[in-house]
Amino acid sequence: MGFLVRKICKGATLEDISNYLESCQTKLTEGLLKIGNGLVSKKVLTLHGHEVSAWRILMSIPEHEIHHRGQISTYLQMNKIEPPQIFGLKIEQVKTK
């Protein structure tokens, strides 16, 4: 009895990385939509046994992503690579009136 294993390339090229991240985001969104709004207000146990609202666990997803974006930005800058802007212009590029 064998298992079908689909190998996903996570980073041989920038296109591979982009496709992998897009795939992960799509799966996350689909999963959240299946759960529905009812779960958000329910109390759940953390891995350490603390009771919290499910929305708090869900909010840890973007918080975790933000943390890693900061790490990536730091490593890029340490290697003299300008990190891409995710919100458009840098503060230095905004003209004041």
mmCIF file of N, CA, C and O in Angstrom:
data_model
loop_
_atom_site.group_PDB
_atom_site.id
_atom_site.type_symbol
_atom_site.label_atom_id
_atom_site.label_comp_id
_atom_site.label_asym_id
_atom_site.label_seq_id
_atom_site.Cartn_x
_atom_site.Cartn_y
_atom_site.Cartn_z
ATOM 1 N N MET A 1 0.851 -1.168 0.000
ATOM 2 C CA MET A 1 0.000 0.000 0.000
ATOM 3 C C MET A 1 0.900 1.234 0.000
ATOM 4 O O MET A 1 1.697 1.441 0.892
ATOM 5 N N GLY A 2 0.769 2.063 -1.023
ATOM 6 C CA GLY A 2 1.621 3.247 -1.122
ATOM 7 C C GLY A 2 0.826 4.528 -0.957
ATOM 8 O O GLY A 2 -0.392 4.546 -1.045
ATOM 9 N N PHE A 3 1.549 5.564 -0.695
ATOM 10 C CA PHE A 3 0.951 6.885 -0.566
ATOM 11 C C PHE A 3 1.383 7.740 -1.750
ATOM 12 O O PHE A 3 2.532 7.678 -2.181
ATOM 13 N N LEU A 4 0.459 8.527 -2.246
ATOM 14 C CA LEU A 4 0.769 9.468 -3.303
ATOM 15 C C LEU A 4 1.354 10.717 -2.645
ATOM 16 O O LEU A 4 0.703 11.359 -1.833
ATOM 17 N N VAL A 5 2.576 11.021 -2.949
ATOM 18 C CA VAL A 5 3.236 12.175 -2.365
ATOM 19 C C VAL A 5 3.431 13.213 -3.460
ATOM 20 O O VAL A 5 4.031 12.927 -4.483
ATOM 21 N N ARG A 6 2.892 14.391 -3.219
ATOM 22 C CA ARG A 6 3.065 15.488 -4.166
ATOM 23 C C ARG A 6 4.165 16.387 -3.638
ATOM 24 O O ARG A 6 4.033 16.988 -2.594
ATOM 25 N N LYS A 7 5.241 16.447 -4.360
ATOM 26 C CA LYS A 7 6.359 17.274 -3.942
ATOM 27 C C LYS A 7 6.093 18.714 -4.350
ATOM 28 O O LYS A 7 5.837 19.008 -5.505
ATOM 29 N N ILE A 8 6.136 19.601 -3.378
ATOM 30 C CA ILE A 8 5.939 21.019 -3.635
ATOM 31 C C ILE A 8 7.279 21.713 -3.508
ATOM 32 O O ILE A 8 7.946 21.616 -2.486
ATOM 33 N N CYS A 9 7.665 22.412 -4.575
ATOM 34 C CA CYS A 9 8.902 23.168 -4.532
ATOM 35 C C CYS A 9 8.626 24.469 -3.799
ATOM 36 O O CYS A 9 7.775 25.248 -4.203
ATOM 37 N N LYS A 10 9.326 24.682 -2.686
ATOM 38 C CA LYS A 10 9.053 25.839 -1.844
ATOM 39 C C LYS A 10 10.016 26.990 -2.074
ATOM 40 O O LYS A 10 9.872 28.015 -1.440
ATOM 41 N N GLY A 11 10.994 26.844 -2.959
ATOM 42 C CA GLY A 11 11.873 27.978 -3.063
ATOM 43 C C GLY A 11 13.077 27.877 -3.968
ATOM 44 O O GLY A 11 14.077 28.510 -3.704
ATOM 45 N N ALA A 12 13.008 27.138 -5.039
ATOM 46 C CA ALA A 12 14.149 27.097 -5.951
ATOM 47 C C ALA A 12 14.285 28.413 -6.715
ATOM 48 O O ALA A 12 15.377 28.814 -7.071
ATOM 49 N N THR A 13 13.146 29.069 -6.949
ATOM 50 C CA THR A 13 13.153 30.353 -7.645
ATOM 51 C C THR A 13 12.189 31.293 -6.933
ATOM 52 O O THR A 13 11.359 30.863 -6.119
ATOM 53 N N LEU A 14 12.264 32.581 -7.254
ATOM 54 C CA LEU A 14 11.311 33.537 -6.687
ATOM 55 C C LEU A 14 9.883 33.187 -7.089
ATOM 56 O O LEU A 14 8.955 33.343 -6.297
ATOM 57 N N GLU A 15 9.714 32.692 -8.307
ATOM 58 C CA GLU A 15 8.381 32.286 -8.753
ATOM 59 C C GLU A 15 7.865 31.112 -7.913
ATOM 60 O O GLU A 15 6.696 31.081 -7.526
ATOM 61 N N ASP A 16 8.742 30.146 -7.598
ATOM 62 C CA ASP A 16 8.354 29.015 -6.743
ATOM 63 C C ASP A 16 7.919 29.511 -5.356
ATOM 64 O O ASP A 16 6.921 29.059 -4.810
ATOM 65 N N ILE A 17 8.690 30.431 -4.800
ATOM 66 C CA ILE A 17 8.369 30.964 -3.476
ATOM 67 C C ILE A 17 7.021 31.666 -3.513
ATOM 68 O O ILE A 17 6.155 31.445 -2.652
ATOM 69 N N SER A 18 6.819 32.508 -4.521
ATOM 70 C CA SER A 18 5.564 33.240 -4.653
ATOM 71 C C SER A 18 4.381 32.290 -4.808
ATOM 72 O O SER A 18 3.347 32.458 -4.167
ATOM 73 N N ASN A 19 4.535 31.273 -5.649
ATOM 74 C CA ASN A 19 3.464 30.296 -5.861
ATOM 75 C C ASN A 19 3.161 29.513 -4.589
ATOM 76 O O ASN A 19 1.996 29.252 -4.275
ATOM 77 N N TYR A 20 4.194 29.126 -3.859
ATOM 78 C CA TYR A 20 4.001 28.379 -2.615
ATOM 79 C C TYR A 20 3.259 29.225 -1.584
ATOM 80 O O TYR A 20 2.302 28.772 -0.959
ATOM 81 N N LEU A 21 3.676 30.477 -1.411
ATOM 82 C CA LEU A 21 3.016 31.358 -0.445
ATOM 83 C C LEU A 21 1.567 31.616 -0.837
ATOM 84 O O LEU A 21 0.676 31.644 0.023
ATOM 85 N N GLU A 22 1.325 31.798 -2.124
ATOM 86 C CA GLU A 22 -0.049 32.007 -2.606
ATOM 87 C C GLU A 22 -0.905 30.776 -2.318
ATOM 88 O O GLU A 22 -2.057 30.891 -1.893
ATOM 89 N N SER A 23 -0.345 29.600 -2.517
ATOM 90 C CA SER A 23 -1.057 28.352 -2.242
ATOM 91 C C SER A 23 -1.400 28.232 -0.754
ATOM 92 O O SER A 23 -2.513 27.846 -0.396
ATOM 93 N N CYS A 24 -0.447 28.568 0.093
ATOM 94 C CA CYS A 24 -0.692 28.521 1.547
ATOM 95 C C CYS A 24 -1.794 29.489 1.951
ATOM 96 O O CYS A 24 -2.669 29.145 2.755
ATOM 97 N N GLN A 25 -1.768 30.700 1.405
ATOM 98 C CA GLN A 25 -2.781 31.706 1.727
ATOM 99 C C GLN A 25 -4.161 31.246 1.273
ATOM 100 O O GLN A 25 -5.147 31.414 1.991
ATOM 101 N N THR A 26 -4.238 30.641 0.096
ATOM 102 C CA THR A 26 -5.514 30.143 -0.416
ATOM 103 C C THR A 26 -6.066 29.049 0.489
ATOM 104 O O THR A 26 -7.250 29.059 0.836
ATOM 105 N N LYS A 27 -5.217 28.120 0.898
ATOM 106 C CA LYS A 27 -5.657 27.031 1.781
ATOM 107 C C LYS A 27 -6.133 27.571 3.126
ATOM 108 O O LYS A 27 -7.136 27.113 3.673
ATOM 109 N N LEU A 28 -5.424 28.537 3.664
ATOM 110 C CA LEU A 28 -5.811 29.142 4.937
ATOM 111 C C LEU A 28 -7.176 29.815 4.823
ATOM 112 O O LEU A 28 -8.054 29.612 5.650
ATOM 113 N N THR A 29 -7.357 30.610 3.761
ATOM 114 C CA THR A 29 -8.619 31.313 3.558
ATOM 115 C C THR A 29 -9.774 30.329 3.403
ATOM 116 O O THR A 29 -10.830 30.495 4.018
ATOM 117 N N GLU A 30 -9.581 29.288 2.604
ATOM 118 C CA GLU A 30 -10.629 28.284 2.409
ATOM 119 C C GLU A 30 -10.981 27.601 3.729
ATOM 120 O O GLU A 30 -12.147 27.374 4.023
ATOM 121 N N GLY A 31 -9.962 27.278 4.512
ATOM 122 C CA GLY A 31 -10.209 26.643 5.808
ATOM 123 C C GLY A 31 -10.975 27.530 6.757
ATOM 124 O O GLY A 31 -11.912 27.085 7.436
ATOM 125 N N LEU A 32 -10.608 28.804 6.810
ATOM 126 C CA LEU A 32 -11.305 29.743 7.694
ATOM 127 C C LEU A 32 -12.765 29.917 7.278
ATOM 128 O O LEU A 32 -13.657 29.994 8.121
ATOM 129 N N LEU A 33 -13.016 29.969 5.978
ATOM 130 C CA LEU A 33 -14.386 30.117 5.502
ATOM 131 C C LEU A 33 -15.228 28.884 5.827
ATOM 132 O O LEU A 33 -16.421 29.001 6.104
ATOM 133 N N LYS A 34 -14.619 27.702 5.831
ATOM 134 C CA LYS A 34 -15.340 26.472 6.185
ATOM 135 C C LYS A 34 -15.712 26.461 7.662
ATOM 136 O O LYS A 34 -16.756 25.950 8.040
ATOM 137 N N ILE A 35 -14.841 27.007 8.499
ATOM 138 C CA ILE A 35 -15.096 27.023 9.949
ATOM 139 C C ILE A 35 -16.326 27.853 10.262
ATOM 140 O O ILE A 35 -17.151 27.485 11.080
ATOM 141 N N GLY A 36 -16.444 29.001 9.624
ATOM 142 C CA GLY A 36 -17.600 29.865 9.840
ATOM 143 C C GLY A 36 -17.429 30.792 11.033
ATOM 144 O O GLY A 36 -16.484 30.680 11.823
ATOM 145 N N ASN A 37 -18.365 31.723 11.170
ATOM 146 C CA ASN A 37 -18.296 32.740 12.207
ATOM 147 C C ASN A 37 -18.558 32.224 13.621
ATOM 148 O O ASN A 37 -18.164 32.854 14.587
ATOM 149 N N GLY A 38 -19.248 31.101 13.743
ATOM 150 C CA GLY A 38 -19.605 30.589 15.064
ATOM 151 C C GLY A 38 -18.408 30.270 15.940
ATOM 152 O O GLY A 38 -18.465 30.421 17.163
ATOM 153 N N LEU A 39 -17.328 29.850 15.349
ATOM 154 C CA LEU A 39 -16.143 29.472 16.122
ATOM 155 C C LEU A 39 -15.471 30.666 16.779
ATOM 156 O O LEU A 39 -14.908 30.561 17.864
ATOM 157 N N VAL A 40 -15.564 31.828 16.149
ATOM 158 C CA VAL A 40 -14.798 32.993 16.586
ATOM 159 C C VAL A 40 -15.064 33.350 18.050
ATOM 160 O O VAL A 40 -14.152 33.708 18.781
ATOM 161 N N SER A 41 -16.288 33.219 18.490
ATOM 162 C CA SER A 41 -16.622 33.609 19.867
ATOM 163 C C SER A 41 -16.456 32.471 20.873
ATOM 164 O O SER A 41 -16.556 32.701 22.085
ATOM 165 N N LYS A 42 -16.198 31.269 20.414
ATOM 166 C CA LYS A 42 -16.048 30.133 21.329
ATOM 167 C C LYS A 42 -14.731 30.210 22.087
ATOM 168 O O LYS A 42 -13.748 30.765 21.622
ATOM 169 N N LYS A 43 -14.729 29.627 23.275
ATOM 170 C CA LYS A 43 -13.507 29.513 24.071
ATOM 171 C C LYS A 43 -12.825 28.202 23.708
ATOM 172 O O LYS A 43 -13.472 27.168 23.553
ATOM 173 N N VAL A 44 -11.504 28.275 23.553
ATOM 174 C CA VAL A 44 -10.710 27.089 23.232
ATOM 175 C C VAL A 44 -9.498 27.050 24.160
ATOM 176 O O VAL A 44 -9.129 28.060 24.758
ATOM 177 N N LEU A 45 -8.877 25.892 24.249
ATOM 178 C CA LEU A 45 -7.682 25.754 25.074
ATOM 179 C C LEU A 45 -6.439 25.937 24.225
ATOM 180 O O LEU A 45 -6.347 25.414 23.114
ATOM 181 N N THR A 46 -5.479 26.663 24.760
ATOM 182 C CA THR A 46 -4.190 26.797 24.092
ATOM 183 C C THR A 46 -3.399 25.514 24.304
ATOM 184 O O THR A 46 -3.813 24.633 25.067
ATOM 185 N N LEU A 47 -2.250 25.424 23.663
ATOM 186 C CA LEU A 47 -1.397 24.254 23.853
ATOM 187 C C LEU A 47 -0.914 24.130 25.296
ATOM 188 O O LEU A 47 -0.535 23.053 25.742
ATOM 189 N N HIS A 48 -0.945 25.247 26.026
ATOM 190 C CA HIS A 48 -0.513 25.243 27.427
ATOM 191 C C HIS A 48 -1.682 25.098 28.395
ATOM 192 O O HIS A 48 -1.507 25.224 29.602
ATOM 193 N N GLY A 49 -2.893 24.868 27.849
ATOM 194 C CA GLY A 49 -4.057 24.629 28.687
ATOM 195 C C GLY A 49 -4.784 25.878 29.157
ATOM 196 O O GLY A 49 -5.655 25.797 30.014
ATOM 197 N N HIS A 50 -4.482 27.042 28.608
ATOM 198 C CA HIS A 50 -5.172 28.278 28.978
ATOM 199 C C HIS A 50 -6.398 28.454 28.089
ATOM 200 O O HIS A 50 -6.335 28.216 26.888
ATOM 201 N N GLU A 51 -7.484 28.911 28.667
ATOM 202 C CA GLU A 51 -8.698 29.127 27.890
ATOM 203 C C GLU A 51 -8.714 30.544 27.318
ATOM 204 O O GLU A 51 -8.559 31.520 28.050
ATOM 205 N N VAL A 52 -8.882 30.642 26.005
ATOM 206 C CA VAL A 52 -8.941 31.936 25.317
ATOM 207 C C VAL A 52 -10.021 31.868 24.237
ATOM 208 O O VAL A 52 -10.441 30.790 23.834
ATOM 209 N N SER A 53 -10.443 33.027 23.774
ATOM 210 C CA SER A 53 -11.393 33.069 22.663
ATOM 211 C C SER A 53 -10.680 32.628 21.385
ATOM 212 O O SER A 53 -9.512 32.955 21.173
ATOM 213 N N ALA A 54 -11.403 31.925 20.533
ATOM 214 C CA ALA A 54 -10.814 31.422 19.295
ATOM 215 C C ALA A 54 -10.301 32.559 18.411
ATOM 216 O O ALA A 54 -9.306 32.397 17.711
ATOM 217 N N TRP A 55 -10.959 33.722 18.456
ATOM 218 C CA TRP A 55 -10.496 34.843 17.622
ATOM 219 C C TRP A 55 -9.065 35.209 17.972
ATOM 220 O O TRP A 55 -8.293 35.610 17.113
ATOM 221 N N ARG A 56 -8.688 35.040 19.257
ATOM 222 C CA ARG A 56 -7.323 35.381 19.686
ATOM 223 C C ARG A 56 -6.312 34.433 19.035
ATOM 224 O O ARG A 56 -5.228 34.853 18.635
ATOM 225 N N ILE A 57 -6.669 33.165 18.936
ATOM 226 C CA ILE A 57 -5.792 32.198 18.267
ATOM 227 C C ILE A 57 -5.672 32.554 16.793
ATOM 228 O O ILE A 57 -4.583 32.552 16.225
ATOM 229 N N LEU A 58 -6.800 32.896 16.162
ATOM 230 C CA LEU A 58 -6.782 33.249 14.747
ATOM 231 C C LEU A 58 -5.946 34.503 14.495
ATOM 232 O O LEU A 58 -5.256 34.609 13.488
ATOM 233 N N MET A 59 -5.986 35.456 15.418
ATOM 234 C CA MET A 59 -5.198 36.682 15.257
ATOM 235 C C MET A 59 -3.701 36.418 15.359
ATOM 236 O O MET A 59 -2.896 37.217 14.891
ATOM 237 N N SER A 60 -3.334 35.305 15.957
ATOM 238 C CA SER A 60 -1.905 34.995 16.047
ATOM 239 C C SER A 60 -1.307 34.674 14.670
ATOM 240 O O SER A 60 -0.101 34.775 14.488
ATOM 241 N N ILE A 61 -2.147 34.323 13.709
ATOM 242 C CA ILE A 61 -1.651 34.010 12.365
ATOM 243 C C ILE A 61 -1.036 35.248 11.716
ATOM 244 O O ILE A 61 0.137 35.213 11.328
ATOM 245 N N PRO A 62 -1.778 36.368 11.590
ATOM 246 C CA PRO A 62 -1.131 37.544 10.992
ATOM 247 C C PRO A 62 -0.017 38.119 11.873
ATOM 248 O O PRO A 62 0.975 38.643 11.352
ATOM 249 N N GLU A 63 -0.151 38.006 13.188
ATOM 250 C CA GLU A 63 0.917 38.485 14.068
ATOM 251 C C GLU A 63 2.207 37.712 13.808
ATOM 252 O O GLU A 63 3.301 38.280 13.784
ATOM 253 N N HIS A 64 2.090 36.408 13.609
ATOM 254 C CA HIS A 64 3.240 35.560 13.317
ATOM 255 C C HIS A 64 3.852 35.952 11.969
ATOM 256 O O HIS A 64 5.073 36.050 11.827
ATOM 257 N N GLU A 65 2.983 36.202 10.983
ATOM 258 C CA GLU A 65 3.455 36.604 9.661
ATOM 259 C C GLU A 65 4.198 37.938 9.741
ATOM 260 O O GLU A 65 5.263 38.105 9.137
ATOM 261 N N ILE A 66 3.656 38.879 10.488
ATOM 262 C CA ILE A 66 4.298 40.190 10.642
ATOM 263 C C ILE A 66 5.679 40.039 11.272
ATOM 264 O O ILE A 66 6.646 40.678 10.837
ATOM 265 N N HIS A 67 5.783 39.183 12.264
ATOM 266 C CA HIS A 67 7.065 38.925 12.912
ATOM 267 C C HIS A 67 8.102 38.452 11.885
ATOM 268 O O HIS A 67 9.227 38.952 11.837
ATOM 269 N N HIS A 68 7.708 37.488 11.052
ATOM 270 C CA HIS A 68 8.654 36.960 10.065
ATOM 271 C C HIS A 68 8.942 37.958 8.940
ATOM 272 O O HIS A 68 10.054 37.973 8.408
ATOM 273 N N ARG A 69 7.983 38.797 8.589
ATOM 274 C CA ARG A 69 8.252 39.853 7.612
ATOM 275 C C ARG A 69 9.359 40.760 8.138
ATOM 276 O O ARG A 69 10.239 41.180 7.395
ATOM 277 N N GLY A 70 9.300 41.071 9.421
ATOM 278 C CA GLY A 70 10.337 41.896 10.030
ATOM 279 C C GLY A 70 11.696 41.221 9.971
ATOM 280 O O GLY A 70 12.712 41.869 9.692
ATOM 281 N N GLN A 71 11.722 39.918 10.243
ATOM 282 C CA GLN A 71 12.988 39.183 10.164
ATOM 283 C C GLN A 71 13.553 39.212 8.748
ATOM 284 O O GLN A 71 14.745 39.460 8.545
ATOM 285 N N ILE A 72 12.702 38.958 7.767
ATOM 286 C CA ILE A 72 13.149 38.953 6.372
ATOM 287 C C ILE A 72 13.667 40.330 5.981
ATOM 288 O O ILE A 72 14.726 40.456 5.352
ATOM 289 N N SER A 73 12.944 41.366 6.368
ATOM 290 C CA SER A 73 13.366 42.736 6.063
ATOM 291 C C SER A 73 14.742 43.027 6.660
ATOM 292 O O SER A 73 15.611 43.616 6.014
ATOM 293 N N THR A 74 14.947 42.588 7.886
ATOM 294 C CA THR A 74 16.234 42.804 8.556
ATOM 295 C C THR A 74 17.366 42.106 7.809
ATOM 296 O O THR A 74 18.414 42.699 7.549
ATOM 297 N N TYR A 75 17.158 40.837 7.446
ATOM 298 C CA TYR A 75 18.199 40.100 6.736
ATOM 299 C C TYR A 75 18.492 40.710 5.370
ATOM 300 O O TYR A 75 19.647 40.779 4.947
ATOM 301 N N LEU A 76 17.447 41.163 4.674
ATOM 302 C CA LEU A 76 17.672 41.812 3.388
ATOM 303 C C LEU A 76 18.524 43.071 3.559
ATOM 304 O O LEU A 76 19.497 43.275 2.839
ATOM 305 N N GLN A 77 18.161 43.907 4.537
ATOM 306 C CA GLN A 77 18.900 45.149 4.760
ATOM 307 C C GLN A 77 20.340 44.886 5.208
ATOM 308 O O GLN A 77 21.252 45.611 4.819
ATOM 309 N N MET A 78 20.553 43.847 6.008
ATOM 310 C CA MET A 78 21.907 43.495 6.433
ATOM 311 C C MET A 78 22.771 43.110 5.227
ATOM 312 O O MET A 78 23.986 43.264 5.263
ATOM 313 N N ASN A 79 22.124 42.605 4.183
ATOM 314 C CA ASN A 79 22.837 42.199 2.971
ATOM 315 C C ASN A 79 22.744 43.256 1.872
ATOM 316 O O ASN A 79 22.929 42.956 0.700
ATOM 317 N N LYS A 80 22.439 44.491 2.300
ATOM 318 C CA LYS A 80 22.395 45.643 1.379
ATOM 319 C C LYS A 80 21.369 45.466 0.254
ATOM 320 O O LYS A 80 21.573 45.901 -0.872
ATOM 321 N N ILE A 81 20.254 44.782 0.573
ATOM 322 C CA ILE A 81 19.158 44.594 -0.375
ATOM 323 C C ILE A 81 17.962 45.377 0.147
ATOM 324 O O ILE A 81 17.567 45.221 1.299
ATOM 325 N N GLU A 82 17.409 46.215 -0.705
ATOM 326 C CA GLU A 82 16.247 47.029 -0.318
ATOM 327 C C GLU A 82 15.006 46.135 -0.256
ATOM 328 O O GLU A 82 14.608 45.538 -1.257
ATOM 329 N N PRO A 83 14.379 46.004 0.923
ATOM 330 C CA PRO A 83 13.169 45.167 1.004
ATOM 331 C C PRO A 83 12.011 45.807 0.240
ATOM 332 O O PRO A 83 11.919 47.030 0.189
ATOM 333 N N PRO A 84 11.151 44.993 -0.344
ATOM 334 C CA PRO A 84 10.009 45.555 -1.072
ATOM 335 C C PRO A 84 9.035 46.223 -0.108
ATOM 336 O O PRO A 84 8.890 45.793 1.039
ATOM 337 N N GLN A 85 8.403 47.279 -0.567
ATOM 338 C CA GLN A 85 7.405 47.965 0.236
ATOM 339 C C GLN A 85 6.073 47.226 0.117
ATOM 340 O O GLN A 85 5.661 46.866 -0.979
ATOM 341 N N ILE A 86 5.415 47.006 1.229
ATOM 342 C CA ILE A 86 4.130 46.310 1.178
ATOM 343 C C ILE A 86 2.959 47.285 1.239
ATOM 344 O O ILE A 86 1.834 46.903 1.015
ATOM 345 N N PHE A 87 3.238 48.542 1.564
ATOM 346 C CA PHE A 87 2.168 49.538 1.664
ATOM 347 C C PHE A 87 2.364 50.691 0.699
ATOM 348 O O PHE A 87 1.860 51.775 0.904
ATOM 349 N N GLY A 88 3.130 50.516 -0.355
ATOM 350 C CA GLY A 88 3.331 51.595 -1.308
ATOM 351 C C GLY A 88 4.605 52.363 -1.032
ATOM 352 O O GLY A 88 5.679 51.786 -0.970
ATOM 353 N N LEU A 89 4.478 53.652 -0.824
ATOM 354 C CA LEU A 89 5.631 54.519 -0.657
ATOM 355 C C LEU A 89 6.264 54.388 0.722
ATOM 356 O O LEU A 89 5.581 54.138 1.709
ATOM 357 N N LYS A 90 7.594 54.607 0.758
ATOM 358 C CA LYS A 90 8.282 54.718 2.039
ATOM 359 C C LYS A 90 7.982 56.105 2.603
ATOM 360 O O LYS A 90 7.634 57.024 1.875
ATOM 361 N N ILE A 91 8.148 56.272 3.900
ATOM 362 C CA ILE A 91 7.859 57.554 4.531
ATOM 363 C C ILE A 91 8.697 58.675 3.902
ATOM 364 O O ILE A 91 8.239 59.803 3.756
ATOM 365 N N GLU A 92 9.920 58.350 3.483
ATOM 366 C CA GLU A 92 10.789 59.360 2.873
ATOM 367 C C GLU A 92 10.264 59.813 1.508
ATOM 368 O O GLU A 92 10.640 60.863 1.008
ATOM 369 N N GLN A 93 9.408 58.999 0.890
ATOM 370 C CA GLN A 93 8.892 59.328 -0.435
ATOM 371 C C GLN A 93 7.579 60.105 -0.378
ATOM 372 O O GLN A 93 7.098 60.587 -1.398
ATOM 373 N N VAL A 94 7.004 60.229 0.797
ATOM 374 C CA VAL A 94 5.732 60.940 0.936
ATOM 375 C C VAL A 94 6.019 62.416 1.046
ATOM 376 O O VAL A 94 6.786 62.865 1.898
ATOM 377 N N LYS A 95 5.432 63.193 0.159
ATOM 378 C CA LYS A 95 5.633 64.645 0.164
ATOM 379 C C LYS A 95 4.587 65.291 1.073
ATOM 380 O O LYS A 95 3.417 64.948 1.024
ATOM 381 N N THR A 96 5.049 66.221 1.880
ATOM 382 C CA THR A 96 4.129 66.958 2.732
ATOM 383 C C THR A 96 3.744 68.251 2.034
ATOM 384 O O THR A 96 4.504 68.804 1.250
ATOM 385 N N LYS A 97 2.574 68.742 2.353
ATOM 386 C CA LYS A 97 2.095 69.992 1.714
ATOM 387 C C LYS A 97 2.532 71.196 2.475
ATOM 388 O O LYS A 97 2.767 71.244 3.598
#
